[in-house]
CSV table of C-alpha atoms in Angstrom, one decimal:
chain,number,residue,atom,x,y,z
J,263,UNK,CA,98.9,-13.6,118.5
J,264,UNK,CA,101.6,-11.3,120.0
J,265,UNK,CA,102.6,-10.1,116.5
J,266,UNK,CA,98.9,-9.3,115.7
J,267,UNK,CA,98.5,-7.5,119.0
J,268,UNK,CA,101.6,-5.4,118.3
J,269,UNK,CA,100.4,-4.6,114.8
J,270,UNK,CA,97.0,-3.4,116.2
J,271,UNK,CA,98.8,-1.4,118.9
J,272,UNK,CA,100.9,0.3,116.2
J,273,UNK,CA,97.8,1.3,114.3
J,274,UNK,CA,96.1,2.6,117.4
J,275,UNK,CA,99.3,4.6,118.2
J,276,UNK,CA,99.4,6.0,114.6
J,277,UNK,CA,95.7,6.8,114.3
J,278,UNK,CA,95.9,10.3,116.1
J,279,UNK,CA,98.9,11.3,113.9
J,280,UNK,CA,97.1,10.3,110.8
J,281,UNK,CA,94.0,12.3,111.8
J,282,UNK,CA,96.2,15.4,112.4
J,283,UNK,CA,97.8,15.0,109.0
J,284,UNK,CA,94.4,14.5,107.3
J,285,UNK,CA,93.0,17.6,109.2
J,286,UNK,CA,96.0,19.7,108.1
J,287,UNK,CA,95.5,18.5,104.5
J,288,UNK,CA,91.9,19.6,104.6
J,289,UNK,CA,92.8,22.9,106.1
J,290,UNK,CA,95.6,23.5,103.5
J,291,UNK,CA,93.1,22.7,100.7
J,292,UNK,CA,90.6,25.2,102.2
J,293,UNK,CA,93.3,27.9,102.7
J,294,UNK,CA,93.3,28.7,99.0
J,295,UNK,CA,89.9,30.4,99.3
J,296,UNK,CA,90.1,31.7,102.9
J,297,UNK,CA,89.8,35.5,102.9
J,298,UNK,CA,87.6,38.2,101.6
J,299,UNK,CA,86.8,38.6,98.0
J,300,UNK,CA,85.0,41.5,96.1
J,301,UNK,CA,82.7,40.7,93.2
J,302,UNK,CA,84.1,41.9,89.8
J,303,UNK,CA,81.6,40.4,87.4
J,304,UNK,CA,78.5,38.1,87.3
J,305,UNK,CA,77.8,36.5,84.0
J,306,UNK,CA,75.4,33.9,82.7
J,307,UNK,CA,76.8,31.6,80.0
J,308,UNK,CA,74.5,29.5,77.7
J,309,UNK,CA,75.6,26.0,76.9
J,310,UNK,CA,76.0,25.3,73.2
J,311,UNK,CA,76.2,28.9,72.0
J,312,UNK,CA,78.6,30.3,74.6
J,313,UNK,CA,76.4,33.4,74.6
J,314,UNK,CA,76.9,35.5,77.7
J,315,UNK,CA,74.6,38.0,79.5
J,316,UNK,CA,74.8,40.0,82.7
J,317,UNK,CA,71.7,39.1,84.8
J,318,UNK,CA,72.8,41.5,87.6
J,319,UNK,CA,73.9,44.3,85.3
J,320,UNK,CA,77.4,45.2,84.2
J,321,UNK,CA,78.4,46.5,87.6
J,322,UNK,CA,76.9,44.3,90.4
J,323,UNK,CA,78.3,44.6,93.9
J,324,UNK,CA,79.1,41.9,96.4
J,325,UNK,CA,81.5,40.1,98.6
J,326,UNK,CA,82.2,36.5,99.5
J,327,UNK,CA,84.0,35.6,102.7
J,328,UNK,CA,85.6,32.3,103.6
J,329,UNK,CA,86.6,32.1,107.2
J,330,UNK,CA,89.3,29.7,108.4
J,331,UNK,CA,86.8,28.0,110.7
J,332,UNK,CA,84.8,26.7,107.7
J,333,UNK,CA,82.0,29.3,107.5
J,334,UNK,CA,81.3,31.2,104.3
J,335,UNK,CA,78.9,34.1,103.6
J,336,UNK,CA,78.1,35.8,100.3
J,337,UNK,CA,75.9,38.8,99.4
J,338,UNK,CA,75.5,40.0,95.9
J,339,UNK,CA,73.3,42.8,94.6
J,340,UNK,CA,72.5,43.8,91.1
J,341,UNK,CA,73.4,47.3,89.7
J,342,UNK,CA,70.9,50.1,89.9
J,343,UNK,CA,69.0,49.0,93.0
J,344,UNK,CA,67.0,51.8,94.6
J,345,UNK,CA,65.3,52.1,98.0
J,346,UNK,CA,61.8,50.7,97.6
J,347,UNK,CA,58.7,52.9,97.7
J,348,UNK,CA,56.0,50.2,97.5
J,349,UNK,CA,55.5,46.6,98.5
J,350,UNK,CA,55.9,45.7,94.8
J,351,UNK,CA,59.3,47.5,94.7
J,352,UNK,CA,60.4,45.5,97.8
J,353,UNK,CA,59.4,42.2,96.3
J,354,UNK,CA,61.2,43.1,93.1
J,355,UNK,CA,64.5,43.7,94.9
J,356,UNK,CA,64.7,39.9,95.6
J,357,UNK,CA,65.3,39.4,91.8
J,358,UNK,CA,68.6,41.2,92.2
J,359,UNK,CA,69.8,39.7,95.4
J,360,UNK,CA,71.9,36.6,96.2
J,361,UNK,CA,72.7,36.0,99.9
J,362,UNK,CA,73.5,32.9,101.9
J,363,UNK,CA,75.8,31.5,104.5
J,364,UNK,CA,76.8,28.1,105.9
J,365,UNK,CA,79.6,25.8,106.7
J,366,UNK,CA,81.8,24.9,103.7
J,367,UNK,CA,84.4,22.4,102.7
J,368,UNK,CA,86.8,22.3,99.8
J,369,UNK,CA,87.1,19.1,97.7
J,370,UNK,CA,89.7,19.6,94.9
J,371,UNK,CA,88.3,22.3,92.6
J,372,UNK,CA,84.9,22.6,94.3
J,373,UNK,CA,83.6,24.1,97.5
J,374,UNK,CA,80.4,22.8,99.0
J,375,UNK,CA,78.3,24.9,101.3
J,376,UNK,CA,75.8,23.4,103.7
J,377,UNK,CA,73.4,26.4,103.7
J,378,UNK,CA,71.8,27.3,107.0
J,379,UNK,CA,70.6,30.9,106.2
J,380,UNK,CA,69.6,32.2,102.7
J,381,UNK,CA,67.6,34.9,101.1
J,382,UNK,CA,66.1,32.0,99.1
J,383,UNK,CA,64.4,29.7,101.7
J,384,UNK,CA,64.5,26.8,99.2
J,385,UNK,CA,68.3,26.7,99.7
J,386,UNK,CA,68.3,26.3,103.5
J,387,UNK,CA,69.4,22.7,104.4
J,388,UNK,CA,70.8,22.1,100.9
J,389,UNK,CA,74.4,21.7,99.8
J,390,UNK,CA,75.4,24.3,97.2
J,391,UNK,CA,78.3,23.0,95.1
J,392,UNK,CA,80.5,25.5,93.2
J,393,UNK,CA,83.5,24.8,91.0
J,394,UNK,CA,86.3,27.3,91.3
J,395,UNK,CA,89.7,28.4,90.1
J,396,UNK,CA,92.1,30.7,91.9
J,397,UNK,CA,94.7,32.6,89.9
J,398,UNK,CA,96.7,35.1,91.9
J,399,UNK,CA,94.2,37.4,93.5
J,400,UNK,CA,91.4,36.3,91.3
J,401,UNK,CA,88.7,33.7,92.2
J,402,UNK,CA,86.4,32.4,89.5
J,403,UNK,CA,83.2,30.6,90.6
J,404,UNK,CA,81.2,28.5,88.3
J,405,UNK,CA,77.8,27.1,89.1
J,406,UNK,CA,76.6,23.8,87.6
J,407,UNK,CA,74.9,23.8,84.2
J,408,UNK,CA,71.1,24.0,84.7
J,409,UNK,CA,68.0,24.3,82.7
J,410,UNK,CA,66.5,27.8,82.6
J,411,UNK,CA,62.7,28.6,82.4
J,412,UNK,CA,63.1,29.1,78.7
J,413,UNK,CA,64.5,25.5,78.4
J,414,UNK,CA,68.1,26.8,77.5
J,415,UNK,CA,70.9,25.4,79.7
J,416,UNK,CA,73.1,27.9,81.4
J,417,UNK,CA,75.5,28.5,84.3
J,418,UNK,CA,76.7,31.5,86.2
J,419,UNK,CA,80.3,32.6,86.1
J,420,UNK,CA,81.3,35.0,88.9
J,421,UNK,CA,84.7,36.6,89.2
J,422,UNK,CA,86.0,38.0,92.5
J,423,UNK,CA,89.2,39.9,93.5
J,424,UNK,CA,90.9,39.3,96.8
J,425,UNK,CA,90.6,42.3,99.1
J,426,UNK,CA,93.7,43.6,100.8
């Protein structure tokens, strides 16, 4: 019994240290994306053919920010947006806008954002999962493959450059 009690005591004594190590590990994993990134390109790739197109134009603008506290925010706008003159113009601008924020976590080569605010209300309360690769000052984001309205399967590939 004494041995069992000592073993339990050791585990209880070690638990806080293990939690600190685990938290540091999660923070280190997240550190790879922490910072401000400027959008360089936004492409749509079709599965099967590899065909690519530019749904936000060749020169979209945007930034993605990953804060050390675990919050991220992204705003992307398509090229050629103009101030709206009519309600129809205003409604049309949503087709060239991506904007959302929430708490994120990094798990291997994915970041998962629990969306709490979005230009697309359907995303609020969802988890948006993105695969990513970081190479130097470049961040490549890949969405999951998904069926398009034309029944083709595609994904988005976004490239960002770290801002200094």
